[in-house]
Short mmCIF file of C-alpha atoms in Angstrom, two decimals:
data_model
loop_
_atom_site.label_atom_id
_atom_site.label_comp_id
_atom_site.label_asym_id
_atom_site.label_seq_id
_atom_site.Cartn_x
_atom_site.Cartn_y
_atom_site.Cartn_z
CA MET A 1304 -33.00 84.41 -119.66
CA LYS A 1305 -33.70 81.21 -117.70
CA LYS A 1306 -37.07 82.54 -116.56
CA SER A 1307 -37.96 83.50 -120.13
CA ILE A 1308 -37.16 80.02 -121.41
CA LEU A 1309 -39.14 78.46 -118.54
CA TYR A 1310 -42.20 80.63 -119.29
CA THR A 1311 -41.90 79.95 -123.02
CA SER A 1312 -41.77 76.21 -122.31
CA LEU A 1313 -44.75 76.45 -119.94
CA GLY A 1314 -46.76 78.45 -122.48
CA GLY A 1315 -45.82 76.06 -125.28
CA PHE A 1316 -46.84 73.05 -123.19
CA ILE A 1317 -50.22 74.62 -122.34
CA VAL A 1318 -50.83 75.66 -125.95
CA ILE A 1319 -49.98 72.24 -127.40
CA THR A 1320 -51.92 70.32 -124.74
CA PHE A 1321 -55.11 72.32 -125.11
CA LEU A 1322 -54.81 72.60 -128.91
CA ILE A 1323 -54.87 68.81 -129.03
CA LYS A 1324 -57.87 68.80 -126.69
CA ILE A 1325 -59.66 71.36 -128.91
CA ILE A 1326 -58.95 69.33 -132.05
CA LEU A 1327 -60.20 66.12 -130.43
CA SER A 1328 -63.39 67.81 -129.16
CA PHE A 1329 -64.24 69.38 -132.53
CA SER A 1330 -67.55 68.25 -133.97
CA ARG A 1331 -69.75 69.39 -136.81
CA TYR A 1332 -73.40 68.64 -137.39
CA ASN A 1333 -76.30 69.87 -139.48
CA ASP A 1334 -79.33 70.77 -137.40
CA GLY A 1335 -81.61 71.59 -140.34
CA TYR A 1336 -80.93 75.31 -140.18
CA GLY A 1337 -77.30 75.06 -141.17
CA THR A 1338 -74.05 73.53 -140.09
CA SER A 1339 -73.05 74.01 -136.47
CA LEU A 1340 -69.57 73.62 -135.04
CA GLU A 1341 -68.77 72.65 -131.47
CA ILE A 1342 -65.50 72.78 -129.56
CA ASP A 1343 -64.57 72.48 -125.91
CA GLU A 1344 -64.91 76.07 -124.65
CA GLN A 1345 -62.89 75.51 -121.49
CA ALA A 1346 -60.00 74.10 -123.49
CA LEU A 1347 -60.19 77.17 -125.74
CA VAL A 1348 -59.91 79.47 -122.71
CA PHE A 1349 -56.85 77.60 -121.41
CA PHE A 1350 -55.39 77.69 -124.93
CA VAL A 1351 -55.74 81.49 -125.11
CA ALA A 1352 -54.22 81.87 -121.63
CA GLY A 1353 -51.34 79.64 -122.73
CA VAL A 1354 -50.82 81.82 -125.81
CA CYS A 1355 -50.53 84.87 -123.51
CA ILE A 1356 -47.85 83.14 -121.43
CA LEU A 1357 -46.07 81.90 -124.57
CA ILE A 1358 -45.99 85.42 -126.05
CA GLY A 1359 -44.74 86.79 -122.73
CA GLY A 1360 -41.93 84.22 -122.67
CA ILE A 1361 -40.91 84.95 -126.25
CA CYS A 1362 -40.91 88.71 -125.59
CA GLY A 1363 -38.84 88.02 -122.46
CA ILE A 1364 -36.25 86.18 -124.53
CA CYS A 1365 -36.12 89.10 -126.98
CA ASN A 1366 -35.73 91.54 -124.08
CA SER A 1367 -32.89 89.42 -122.67
CA PHE A 1368 -30.98 89.71 -125.93
CA ASN A 1369 -31.42 93.50 -125.82
CA HIS A 1370 -30.43 93.63 -122.12
CA LYS A 1371 -33.81 95.04 -121.06
CA SER A 1372 -35.88 94.18 -118.00
CA ASN A 1373 -38.40 91.37 -118.39
CA SER A 1374 -40.49 92.30 -115.35
CA MET A 1375 -43.17 94.26 -117.16
CA THR A 1376 -43.44 91.63 -119.90
CA PHE A 1377 -44.09 88.83 -117.41
CA ILE A 1378 -46.49 90.97 -115.38
CA LEU A 1379 -48.57 91.74 -118.47
CA ALA A 1380 -48.49 88.15 -119.77
CA PHE A 1381 -49.56 86.54 -116.50
CA GLY A 1382 -52.00 89.35 -115.67
CA THR A 1383 -53.76 88.85 -119.00
CA ALA A 1384 -53.85 85.07 -118.57
CA GLY A 1385 -55.25 85.51 -115.04
CA VAL A 1386 -57.98 87.89 -116.21
CA ILE A 1387 -58.98 85.49 -119.00
CA LEU A 1388 -59.15 82.49 -116.65
CA CYS A 1389 -60.86 84.32 -113.81
CA GLY A 1390 -63.39 86.08 -116.04
CA TYR A 1391 -64.52 83.09 -118.05
CA PHE A 1392 -64.76 80.61 -115.22
CA MET A 1393 -66.44 83.08 -112.86
CA GLY A 1394 -69.06 83.73 -115.53
CA ALA A 1395 -69.49 80.01 -116.16
CA GLY A 1396 -69.91 79.37 -112.42
CA PHE A 1397 -72.52 82.10 -111.97
CA LYS A 1398 -74.33 80.93 -115.10
CA ALA A 1399 -74.46 77.40 -113.66
CA ILE A 1400 -75.81 78.75 -110.35
CA ALA A 1401 -78.47 80.75 -112.22
CA LYS A 1402 -79.53 77.58 -114.05
CA GLY A 1403 -79.88 75.81 -110.68
CA LYS A 1404 -77.11 73.24 -111.07
CA ASP A 1405 -75.84 71.59 -107.92
CA GLY A 1406 -72.46 72.25 -106.34
CA SER A 1407 -70.87 69.05 -107.58
CA THR A 1408 -70.85 70.36 -111.15
CA ILE A 1409 -69.61 73.90 -110.55
CA TRP A 1410 -66.75 73.39 -108.08
CA TYR A 1411 -64.25 73.21 -110.95
CA ASP A 1412 -65.30 76.66 -112.22
CA PHE A 1413 -64.73 78.27 -108.85
CA ILE A 1414 -61.38 76.56 -108.25
CA VAL A 1415 -60.08 77.88 -111.58
CA THR A 1416 -61.60 81.30 -110.75
CA ILE A 1417 -59.64 81.34 -107.49
CA LEU A 1418 -56.49 80.29 -109.37
CA GLY A 1419 -57.05 83.16 -111.82
CA GLY A 1420 -57.57 85.51 -108.88
CA PHE A 1421 -54.26 84.43 -107.37
CA ILE A 1422 -52.52 85.02 -110.70
CA ILE A 1423 -54.08 88.51 -110.91
CA ALA A 1424 -53.09 89.26 -107.31
CA GLY A 1425 -49.53 88.08 -107.91
CA SER A 1426 -49.28 90.19 -111.06
CA THR A 1427 -50.65 93.23 -109.22
CA ILE A 1428 -48.22 92.83 -106.33
CA SER A 1429 -45.34 92.36 -108.78
CA TYR A 1430 -46.42 95.48 -110.69
CA LEU A 1431 -46.59 97.58 -107.52
CA ASP A 1432 -43.17 96.32 -106.45
CA TYR A 1433 -41.78 97.07 -109.92
CA LYS A 1434 -43.17 100.61 -109.83
CA LYS A 1435 -41.80 101.19 -106.32
CA ASN A 1436 -38.29 100.11 -107.29
CA ASN A 1437 -38.18 101.92 -110.65
#
């Protein structure tokens, strides 16, 4: 139950933080062909990953009330968040390399990609351990 509340709090913090960042970065303009909307794409990716963690935490709380294991819920929540982070930022990094940008602008993409890879690896190891014990 404590872990579920911690993950729900973490997910809620991430969601609220990046929702505020998305709202502040929102802009609308008319380019002559129609109205275009712009938002901070990286903040949107973190927001979606935070929603995954928040949903995992809420499902964990529900499982705790029903006396069920939370392991699979947390594995799926963090695995999905890791895939979202790793996939987007890896693509953004390779896109920046293809455009010929220097390393000082793409280091952030690869650091977040490595973080997403660690989250995926941790989820995979946890899943294998869960399957071995059950």
